[in-house]
């Protein structure tokens, strides 16, 4: 629903209209320029000119855009920072299985979250950003490797030897914003991006596995540390982030002796114990054992066959059933709430639509699906569902 | 009711046909996305990739093989694994089927799936040849399947078995089940973008005649409302470690610039 803020007339909004905010809203809605143009019966060229700032929409058109996209007109007002402009490209896992619109939508969601955090920083203090930047250049043997990068980050962050107790909190304590994404965008797995405001990690809300979630977050930390300037989505970059995560969570010199050297009797108990101790799935530990030379190729393959047969690829047995939860934005909202600033006031202040506000500030995943996904009779013209409805 | 009507009605009512259809459209869609003749891909790559991806998608939609879930687990377990590398359209249209509806039932090393007393295997074909497959040119297992009706003692054998590599005769069908085996013949043309998939009872046609006792166009199955909207929140409890340090900038001044719309 569009909320009207009486303090800002359409004329006021038109006078301070920022094209980048229109682009942000259009991406959140999962629309092409031509889709939006059709919705408000204007030309795609006109939409493009509003977005790139060469023309300004009339007050009446601002109203049409707000209604068409499902945002408050004030959403289009200029902000201190254009988050998209200040952010690097997001690191998505697979560029093949997601459409450009889905990726644009996911990126816009991340930018919205960083923008909300940035606005909240007027009132609260978050941890200072402290993410080492170690650029790897694949063909340069002197540039280090992902394992070395992981060890350096553990050292820089002064992590004690042994398991990382809470990966999300470790990231947050060093200034990284961690949020869950909307379920409509779950086809885009966890992703991250660097930003001059604050680096961010967006987690997949449907990954309801504590151990794999931790690995995902460590993987994204790897991107933020190593791949600020790298072209996202490539196999090399993804492999490097994977290796970083493995070393970050299970340093070779600490885990090697705990891994089985063959799938003999007791190997599964050994893996299960290491899993609970280190918070890493047995599949990841098997891969680690293979990579560290503890397991032969044949033993590894046989073990993975067993994993499949037991249905563990989708549901591996584990004791911890709760996900790690982000706290930065949730805590800020709680603190401000204690100062008599309720959600509604914050939504108005930040101009974040209510559903998105609740999702970016939540401690856990919010999985209520919008009617357009539940109701297949919907004649939605495209397969990217708006996050603004 | 004939055999085809019985099989098709049962598979349609339970969602099996829709699963077959979804799996094929998802697999061939990905094949088309990845195929690049200029990169060196050829017909062999196409055929093998289509087979591998169709097998993968059938395992996904029916929760078989590496996408199986343990008996005691929720059917929605590991949705991120189930949905990995699928397009948003694939995820949105994936039928929501019970994990125990279909099981893997390989035959002589050929991947197979079973529903009730029926099993199906996969056979690749040319787009124009789906209905005119020459079973004598297919694997020994499929040749034996195609001959199975003729081998039924109640119906009598119409002709002698030829020598087949790796199988000495009907006993070469190394299975200890009583499943009746069908075949899905599938094809894809990357130029005309045509895809075909038919399910049927093959008829051994070395001596001429139809390749099928009966067949049904799997892709004609209309999508049902049984879509993949399965989302189940993980249990959430208060955090086990302290929150990241967040504090008000100026105690008592936090409301500056904020408008409490409900309490102006």
XYZ file of C-alpha atoms in Angstrom:
653
model
C 0.000 0.000 0.000
C 1.154 3.475 -0.743
C 1.429 5.610 2.342
C 0.887 9.299 1.918
C 2.943 11.586 4.044
C 1.067 14.815 4.386
C 4.239 16.694 5.133
C 5.456 16.245 1.591
C 3.244 17.281 -1.290
C 3.706 15.798 -4.718
C 5.022 19.166 -5.826
C 7.657 19.049 -3.072
C 8.672 15.567 -4.134
C 8.810 16.554 -7.790
C 11.065 19.458 -6.899
C 13.549 17.170 -5.129
C 13.035 14.132 -7.336
C 16.091 11.859 -7.563
C 16.215 9.560 -10.590
C 18.359 7.001 -8.768
C 15.519 6.514 -6.280
C 13.158 5.745 -9.169
C 15.638 3.195 -10.497
C 15.859 1.670 -7.012
C 12.078 1.396 -6.719
C 11.729 -0.009 -10.238
C 14.348 -2.645 -9.543
C 12.687 -3.564 -6.243
C 9.439 -3.962 -8.157
C 11.194 -6.240 -10.659
C 10.136 -4.104 -13.602
C 11.807 -3.112 -16.822
C 11.584 0.498 -17.891
C 9.053 -0.534 -20.511
C 6.953 -2.355 -17.873
C 6.828 0.743 -15.719
C 6.113 2.954 -18.721
C 3.174 0.703 -19.583
C 1.868 0.864 -16.034
C 1.659 4.644 -16.033
C 0.961 5.040 -19.752
C 4.137 6.941 -20.530
C 6.993 6.123 -22.878
C 10.061 4.078 -21.865
C 12.132 7.026 -23.056
C 10.412 9.246 -20.509
C 11.124 6.751 -17.725
C 14.767 6.596 -18.812
C 15.044 10.391 -18.780
C 13.627 10.614 -15.243
C 16.022 7.945 -14.064
C 19.123 9.489 -15.618
C 18.112 12.940 -14.461
C 17.827 14.644 -17.836
C 14.155 15.385 -17.176
C 12.008 15.704 -14.065
C 8.531 14.209 -13.795
C 5.555 16.440 -13.069
C 3.886 16.230 -9.643
C 1.028 14.262 -11.174
C 3.465 11.810 -12.726
C 5.246 11.415 -9.383
C 1.890 10.345 -7.965
C 1.404 7.859 -10.789
C 4.889 6.440 -10.283
C 4.292 6.037 -6.542
C 0.983 4.254 -7.069
C 2.348 2.120 -9.903
C 5.366 0.997 -7.920
C 3.723 0.783 -4.507
C 5.884 3.270 -2.616
C 5.308 6.490 -0.763
C 5.973 9.481 -3.082
C 8.629 10.588 -0.615
C 10.630 7.507 -1.614
C 11.731 9.460 -4.695
C 13.211 12.385 -2.750
C 16.952 12.910 -3.022
C 19.055 11.347 -0.278
C 22.468 12.246 1.055
C 23.939 9.140 -0.539
C 23.193 7.195 -3.692
C 23.999 3.743 -2.364
C 24.073 2.094 -5.791
C 26.619 4.636 -6.962
C 28.762 4.053 -3.882
C 28.650 0.253 -4.062
C 30.540 -2.341 -6.025
C 28.899 -5.101 -8.049
C 27.223 -7.800 -5.948
C 28.778 -11.249 -5.883
C 26.029 -13.617 -6.961
C 26.717 -17.363 -6.953
C 25.348 -18.155 -10.383
C 24.745 -15.716 -13.151
C 23.293 -18.490 -15.298
C 20.271 -19.381 -13.247
C 19.147 -15.861 -12.441
C 17.804 -13.224 -14.775
C 19.180 -9.714 -14.973
C 15.948 -8.410 -13.443
C 16.230 -10.821 -10.517
C 19.820 -9.704 -9.960
C 18.860 -6.040 -10.248
C 16.125 -6.639 -7.708
C 18.471 -8.405 -5.324
C 21.069 -5.656 -5.653
C 18.401 -3.006 -5.052
C 17.300 -4.812 -1.914
C 20.868 -4.813 -0.624
C 21.238 -1.121 -1.448
C 17.989 -0.383 0.349
C 19.291 -2.191 3.443
C 22.599 -0.307 3.379
C 20.689 2.941 2.846
C 18.503 2.171 5.847
C 21.566 1.406 7.961
C 23.204 4.608 6.803
C 20.120 6.631 7.732
C 19.936 4.956 11.130
C 23.529 5.927 11.756
C 22.353 9.462 12.268
C 20.859 8.212 15.515
C 22.897 5.169 16.502
C 26.504 4.086 16.267
C 27.321 0.829 14.561
C 30.664 -0.995 14.765
C 33.350 0.630 12.658
C 33.958 -1.061 9.315
C 37.075 -3.164 9.664
C 37.331 -5.513 6.696
C 40.864 -6.149 5.416
C 41.195 -5.787 1.665
C 43.461 -8.382 0.101
C 43.294 -8.403 -3.646
C 44.084 -11.742 -5.240
C 45.182 -11.841 -8.813
C 44.715 -15.390 -9.959
C 47.841 -15.697 -12.090
C 50.221 -14.055 -9.671
C 51.764 -16.645 -7.347
C 53.047 -13.879 -5.073
C 49.592 -12.438 -4.533
C 48.775 -15.025 -1.908
C 45.941 -17.483 -1.894
C 42.508 -17.631 -0.293
C 43.791 -19.735 2.592
C 46.412 -17.121 3.383
C 43.760 -14.412 3.171
C 41.557 -16.332 5.624
C 44.428 -16.716 8.074
C 45.209 -12.995 7.824
C 41.592 -12.074 8.515
C 41.446 -14.379 11.516
C 44.581 -12.697 12.788
C 43.403 -9.162 11.996
C 40.118 -9.826 13.730
C 41.962 -11.439 16.636
C 39.966 -14.644 16.507
C 41.087 -17.249 18.981
C 42.292 -20.584 17.592
C 39.413 -22.997 17.241
C 35.885 -22.705 15.938
C 34.320 -19.348 15.065
C 31.546 -19.226 17.590
C 29.132 -17.019 15.652
C 30.034 -16.135 12.074
C 27.270 -13.556 11.552
C 28.167 -11.746 14.755
C 31.855 -11.843 13.888
C 31.035 -10.114 10.602
C 28.774 -7.579 12.312
C 31.326 -6.808 14.983
C 33.647 -5.730 12.182
C 31.110 -3.465 10.583
C 29.541 -5.736 7.975
C 25.782 -5.372 7.601
C 24.088 -8.793 7.522
C 20.418 -9.127 6.585
C 18.045 -11.782 5.292
C 16.539 -11.340 1.845
C 12.879 -11.647 0.950
C 11.576 -15.134 0.090
C 10.433 -13.900 -3.324
C 14.093 -13.433 -4.158
C 15.251 -16.789 -2.780
C 16.326 -18.021 -6.214
C 19.246 -15.641 -5.802
C 21.402 -17.338 -3.186
C 23.383 -15.461 -0.538
C 25.317 -12.539 -1.966
C 27.463 -9.653 -0.843
C 28.804 -6.347 -2.051
C 31.318 -3.763 -0.984
C 30.123 -0.239 -0.425
C 31.799 2.944 0.648
C 29.040 3.245 3.239
C 29.144 -0.265 4.677
C 29.811 -3.727 3.192
C 26.787 -5.989 3.222
C 25.920 -9.677 3.168
C 22.412 -10.729 2.196
C 21.445 -14.231 3.323
C 19.051 -16.640 1.622
C 15.995 -16.920 3.929
C 15.138 -20.441 2.756
C 18.475 -21.945 3.797
C 17.276 -23.349 7.073
C 20.492 -25.134 7.967
C 22.718 -23.626 10.632
C 25.898 -25.276 9.395
C 25.498 -24.375 5.725
C 24.396 -20.845 6.617
C 27.646 -20.318 8.511
C 29.644 -21.491 5.510
C 27.650 -19.145 3.258
C 28.424 -16.157 5.440
C 32.119 -17.079 5.594
C 32.068 -17.433 1.795
C 30.642 -13.925 1.462
C 33.208 -12.529 3.913
C 35.778 -14.000 1.544
C 34.295 -12.034 -1.360
C 34.318 -8.825 0.663
C 37.945 -9.362 1.659
C 39.350 -10.591 -1.642
C 37.105 -9.522 -4.480
C 36.335 -5.848 -4.166
C 37.354 -5.259 -7.749
C 36.929 -8.725 -9.204
C 34.387 -9.544 -11.855
C 31.600 -11.335 -9.943
C 30.128 -14.709 -10.711
C 33.159 -16.381 -12.258
C 34.127 -19.901 -11.307
C 37.578 -18.805 -10.105
C 36.177 -16.123 -7.843
C 33.579 -18.499 -6.399
C 36.193 -21.189 -5.778
C 38.420 -18.699 -4.022
C 35.573 -17.639 -1.740
C 34.843 -21.303 -1.042
C 38.468 -21.971 -0.100
C 38.524 -18.845 2.050
C 35.425 -20.035 3.928
C 36.898 -23.485 4.523
C 40.124 -22.074 5.954
C 38.342 -19.331 7.900
C 36.010 -21.800 9.617
C 38.340 -24.793 9.811
C 42.009 -23.775 9.661
C 44.005 -26.590 8.128
C 46.513 -26.798 10.952
C 43.727 -27.175 13.490
C 41.252 -29.399 11.661
C 43.451 -31.822 9.741
C 44.069 -34.236 12.587
C 40.370 -34.338 13.400
C 39.396 -35.533 9.930
C 39.196 -39.227 9.000
C 41.810 -40.788 6.766
C 39.398 -43.407 5.480
C 35.715 -44.191 5.715
C 36.342 -46.900 8.249
C 34.100 -47.726 11.154
C 33.888 -44.692 13.338
C 34.601 -42.210 10.530
C 31.032 -40.918 10.538
C 31.062 -40.461 14.290
C 34.363 -38.623 13.890
C 32.782 -36.341 11.279
C 29.638 -35.793 13.326
C 31.733 -34.778 16.317
C 33.845 -32.380 14.238
C 30.661 -30.992 12.713
C 29.226 -30.039 16.073
C 32.516 -28.754 17.379
C 33.315 -26.547 14.373
C 29.804 -25.746 13.123
C 30.503 -27.009 9.629
C 28.531 -29.649 7.716
C 29.881 -33.165 7.327
C 29.838 -32.664 3.569
C 32.081 -29.616 3.920
C 34.351 -31.569 6.256
C 34.537 -34.447 3.776
C 35.501 -31.995 1.047
C 38.052 -30.500 3.419
C 39.439 -33.949 4.168
C 39.732 -34.628 0.450
C 41.405 -31.288 -0.256
C 43.856 -31.674 2.620
C 44.805 -35.130 1.378
C 43.340 -36.991 4.319
C 40.824 -38.853 2.170
C 41.502 -40.537 -1.156
C 39.392 -39.710 -4.167
C 37.696 -43.115 -3.946
C 36.939 -42.798 -0.227
C 35.571 -39.302 -0.769
C 33.354 -40.421 -3.637
C 32.060 -43.377 -1.664
C 31.371 -41.157 1.331
C 29.402 -38.719 -0.822
C 27.387 -41.608 -2.244
C 26.519 -42.557 1.321
C 25.555 -38.945 2.026
C 23.173 -39.027 -0.967
C 21.713 -42.392 -0.073
C 20.922 -41.217 3.435
C 19.260 -38.056 2.141
C 21.871 -35.927 3.876
C 22.495 -33.598 0.948
C 19.198 -31.959 1.799
C 18.985 -32.719 5.488
C 22.157 -33.688 7.249
C 21.726 -34.669 10.889
C 22.911 -32.010 13.273
C 22.179 -30.877 16.781
C 21.844 -27.136 16.211
C 18.475 -26.262 14.735
C 18.592 -22.514 14.989
C 20.116 -20.151 12.493
C 22.628 -17.495 13.353
C 20.785 -14.214 13.559
C 21.843 -10.737 12.533
C 21.510 -8.031 15.158
C 22.700 -4.640 13.892
C 19.486 -3.180 12.510
C 17.253 -5.086 14.923
C 19.197 -3.709 17.863
C 19.051 -0.193 16.462
C 15.274 -0.443 16.099
C 14.988 -1.761 19.660
C 17.136 1.052 21.043
C 15.137 3.685 19.214
C 11.923 1.984 20.264
C 13.035 2.345 23.862
C 13.350 6.053 23.106
C 9.704 6.146 22.038
C 10.438 5.984 18.344
C 8.254 3.243 16.990
C 8.438 1.307 13.740
C 6.027 3.587 11.937
C 8.136 6.632 12.700
C 11.264 4.892 11.504
C 9.593 3.732 8.308
C 8.605 7.281 7.567
C 12.032 8.583 8.443
C 13.815 6.037 6.284
C 11.120 5.815 3.598
C 11.428 2.055 3.480
C 8.172 0.241 2.617
C 6.788 -1.587 5.683
C 7.370 -5.185 4.558
C 10.909 -4.458 3.494
C 11.582 -2.519 6.670
C 10.482 -5.490 8.762
C 12.587 -7.868 6.696
C 15.813 -5.874 6.776
C 15.457 -5.225 10.502
C 14.470 -8.792 11.419
C 16.667 -11.128 13.406
C 15.336 -14.162 11.563
C 14.068 -14.934 8.050
C 10.556 -13.781 7.257
C 8.964 -16.271 4.914
C 5.406 -15.104 4.392
C 4.797 -15.238 0.689
C 2.943 -12.491 -1.123
C -0.377 -13.381 -2.740
C 1.183 -13.177 -6.185
C 3.368 -16.171 -5.402
C 0.779 -18.225 -3.605
C -1.941 -17.514 -6.148
C -0.920 -19.052 -9.435
C -3.930 -17.623 -11.189
C -2.217 -14.260 -11.029
C -1.641 -12.904 -14.499
C 1.532 -11.133 -13.476
C 3.314 -10.255 -16.705
C 6.723 -11.392 -15.525
C 8.384 -13.875 -13.222
C 10.167 -11.463 -10.901
C 7.726 -10.649 -8.114
C 7.675 -7.102 -6.807
C 9.131 -6.597 -3.338
C 7.003 -3.508 -2.910
C 3.552 -5.108 -2.754
C -9.953 -48.831 -19.484
C -6.819 -49.583 -21.491
C -3.341 -49.672 -20.069
C -2.478 -46.186 -21.305
C -5.616 -44.661 -19.857
C -4.976 -46.347 -16.537
C -1.344 -45.251 -16.344
C -1.921 -41.717 -17.572
C -4.918 -41.139 -15.313
C -3.031 -42.397 -12.270
C 0.099 -40.425 -13.054
C -1.876 -37.305 -13.814
C -3.936 -37.486 -10.637
C -0.901 -37.952 -8.425
C 1.244 -35.297 -10.090
C 3.772 -37.731 -11.538
C 3.148 -36.562 -15.087
C 3.500 -32.967 -14.095
C 6.778 -33.807 -12.397
C 8.013 -35.454 -15.598
C 6.945 -32.432 -17.587
C 8.511 -29.895 -15.239
C 11.745 -31.860 -15.110
C 12.031 -31.989 -18.865
C 11.273 -28.339 -19.445
C 13.727 -27.311 -16.723
C 16.456 -29.603 -18.093
C 16.056 -28.577 -21.720
C 15.853 -24.912 -20.735
C 19.220 -25.150 -19.017
C 20.682 -27.117 -21.928
C 19.644 -24.335 -24.248
C 21.096 -21.691 -21.940
C 24.448 -23.430 -21.741
C 24.769 -24.664 -25.331
C 27.312 -22.762 -27.397
C 28.333 -24.245 -30.694
C 31.140 -21.708 -30.956
C 32.559 -23.009 -27.662
C 32.859 -26.472 -29.163
C 29.613 -28.013 -28.052
C 28.197 -30.551 -30.471
C 25.398 -33.062 -30.757
C 27.186 -35.456 -28.405
C 27.425 -32.735 -25.746
C 23.787 -31.889 -26.239
C 22.602 -35.476 -25.921
C 24.694 -36.273 -22.867
C 23.905 -32.999 -21.099
C 20.197 -33.345 -21.732
C 20.237 -36.858 -20.315
C 22.260 -35.836 -17.260
C 20.104 -32.798 -16.546
C 16.831 -34.647 -17.102
C 17.994 -37.298 -14.643
C 18.928 -34.535 -12.200
C 15.602 -32.728 -12.548
C 13.603 -35.941 -12.140
C 15.570 -36.650 -8.967
C 14.851 -33.130 -7.724
C 11.138 -33.029 -8.357
C 10.609 -36.524 -6.965
C 13.122 -36.153 -4.088
C 15.183 -39.100 -5.285
C 18.885 -39.855 -5.597
C 21.017 -37.114 -4.126
C 17.898 -35.039 -3.522
C 16.314 -37.638 -1.271
C 15.271 -36.601 2.207
C 15.602 -38.864 5.223
C 12.382 -40.565 6.271
C 12.101 -38.600 9.473
C 12.773 -35.261 7.789
C 10.343 -32.641 6.662
C 9.583 -32.692 2.926
C 10.788 -29.085 2.763
C 14.225 -29.887 4.130
C 17.115 -28.379 2.225
C 15.060 -26.329 -0.206
C 18.134 -24.291 -1.037
C 19.846 -27.493 -2.157
C 16.771 -28.537 -4.101
C 16.563 -25.149 -5.809
C 20.282 -24.632 -6.422
C 21.005 -23.424 -9.955
C 17.319 -23.510 -10.930
C 15.847 -20.422 -12.522
C 13.210 -18.418 -10.660
C 10.685 -19.774 -13.153
C 11.792 -23.333 -12.425
C 11.427 -22.767 -8.697
C 8.063 -21.090 -9.107
C 6.645 -23.845 -11.307
C 8.212 -26.849 -9.566
C 5.401 -29.171 -8.430
C 5.230 -29.783 -4.717
C 5.201 -33.585 -4.505
C 5.525 -35.922 -1.575
C 9.050 -37.393 -1.366
C 7.744 -40.956 -1.246
C 5.556 -40.628 -4.364
C 8.291 -41.814 -6.714
C 11.408 -43.877 -6.007
C 14.544 -44.548 -7.956
C 14.329 -47.971 -9.620
C 17.385 -48.347 -11.821
C 17.505 -51.263 -14.179
C 20.755 -52.883 -15.284
C 22.559 -49.640 -14.550
C 20.075 -47.495 -16.476
C 18.527 -44.775 -14.345
C 14.881 -45.518 -13.691
C 12.100 -44.227 -11.474
C 9.054 -46.054 -10.167
C 5.548 -45.052 -9.231
C 3.279 -47.788 -7.936
C 3.893 -50.847 -10.073
C 5.308 -48.808 -12.954
C 8.868 -47.937 -13.776
C 10.185 -45.672 -16.488
C 13.568 -45.365 -18.143
C 14.881 -42.635 -20.442
C 15.698 -42.930 -24.129
C 17.132 -40.116 -26.209
C 15.804 -39.606 -29.714
C 15.916 -37.204 -32.621
C 13.118 -34.666 -32.648
C 11.483 -36.226 -35.673
C 12.095 -39.746 -34.434
C 10.436 -39.897 -31.056
C 7.537 -41.904 -32.375
C 9.704 -43.920 -34.743
C 12.492 -45.116 -32.484
C 14.335 -48.224 -33.645
C 14.654 -50.173 -30.443
C 17.199 -52.499 -32.003
C 19.563 -49.520 -32.071
C 19.102 -48.698 -28.398
C 20.760 -50.224 -25.336
C 20.419 -53.889 -24.532
C 18.229 -53.048 -21.559
C 15.774 -51.050 -23.632
C 15.707 -53.697 -26.307
C 14.708 -56.205 -23.683
C 12.077 -53.858 -22.320
C 10.681 -53.348 -25.785
C 10.466 -57.102 -26.230
C 8.912 -57.723 -22.848
C 5.300 -57.962 -23.984
C 6.265 -60.448 -26.615
C 8.175 -62.374 -23.985
C 5.199 -62.614 -21.702
C 4.415 -66.340 -21.664
C 0.732 -65.556 -21.596
C 1.087 -63.858 -24.934
C 3.795 -66.019 -26.399
C 6.999 -64.939 -28.108
C 6.674 -63.619 -31.606
C 10.275 -64.181 -32.531
C 13.574 -65.370 -31.156
C 15.745 -63.144 -29.077
C 18.859 -61.823 -30.793
C 22.201 -61.952 -29.004
C 22.518 -58.846 -26.899
C 25.672 -57.518 -25.331
C 25.594 -57.752 -21.597
C 22.287 -59.554 -21.415
C 21.587 -63.162 -22.125
C 17.851 -62.842 -22.478
C 14.913 -61.754 -20.419
C 16.728 -62.946 -17.357
C 19.293 -60.306 -18.252
C 16.882 -57.814 -16.746
C 18.473 -57.970 -13.376
C 15.729 -56.779 -11.151
C 14.016 -58.427 -8.275
C 10.859 -56.388 -8.548
C 7.625 -56.877 -10.386
C 7.601 -53.490 -11.985
C 6.265 -52.991 -15.473
C 8.755 -50.859 -17.327
C 7.880 -47.971 -19.610
C 10.139 -45.567 -21.462
C 10.210 -41.802 -21.857
C 11.625 -40.966 -25.271
C 12.865 -37.394 -25.338
C 14.292 -35.040 -27.918
C 15.397 -31.436 -28.297
C 16.264 -29.352 -31.340
C 18.308 -26.284 -30.469
C 17.616 -24.674 -33.842
C 13.845 -24.905 -33.974
C 13.689 -24.867 -30.133
C 11.440 -27.898 -30.283
C 11.268 -30.268 -27.319
C 9.457 -33.579 -27.208
C 8.913 -36.147 -24.505
C 6.577 -39.099 -24.753
C 5.922 -41.802 -22.202
C 4.851 -45.184 -23.427
C 5.126 -48.917 -23.677
C 7.793 -49.612 -26.288
C 7.225 -52.182 -28.970
C 10.221 -53.990 -30.423
C 10.132 -53.074 -34.082
C 13.107 -54.790 -35.685
C 10.601 -56.507 -37.890
C 8.880 -53.237 -38.765
C 5.745 -51.624 -37.433
C 5.149 -49.074 -34.720
C 7.731 -48.352 -32.042
C 5.037 -48.121 -29.386
C 2.145 -50.162 -28.113
C 0.954 -46.842 -26.814
C 2.489 -43.483 -26.040
C 1.447 -40.256 -24.352
C 2.814 -36.761 -24.833
C 4.215 -35.849 -21.427
C 4.486 -32.179 -22.375
C 0.750 -31.957 -22.997
C 0.132 -32.320 -19.274
C -1.340 -29.051 -18.046
C 0.381 -27.515 -15.052
C -1.584 -27.905 -11.866
C -1.917 -25.581 -8.917
C 0.420 -27.804 -6.964
C 3.290 -25.376 -7.230
C 6.465 -25.056 -5.277
C 5.563 -22.468 -2.710
C 7.047 -24.479 0.109
C 8.737 -22.269 2.560
C 9.176 -23.195 6.136
C 10.934 -20.893 8.524
C 13.781 -22.301 10.495
C 13.260 -22.192 14.242
C 14.392 -18.896 15.615
C 15.374 -18.328 19.204
C 17.081 -15.458 20.948
C 20.738 -15.119 19.950
C 23.229 -17.176 21.838
C 25.906 -14.491 21.746
C 25.643 -10.808 22.550
C 24.412 -8.456 19.864
C 26.951 -6.434 17.951
C 27.612 -3.186 19.812
C 25.043 -0.574 18.792
C 24.367 2.513 20.873
C 22.409 5.705 20.619
C 24.562 8.583 19.481
C 23.239 11.014 22.048
C 21.077 9.620 24.794
C 17.875 11.615 24.927
C 18.449 13.156 21.523
C 17.580 10.122 19.474
C 14.276 11.521 18.435
C 15.755 14.523 16.690
C 14.533 14.558 13.120
C 12.243 11.600 13.639
C 8.533 11.910 13.199
C 6.360 9.607 15.246
C 3.444 9.432 12.849
C 1.129 7.772 15.315
C 2.001 10.227 18.076
C 2.681 13.559 16.431
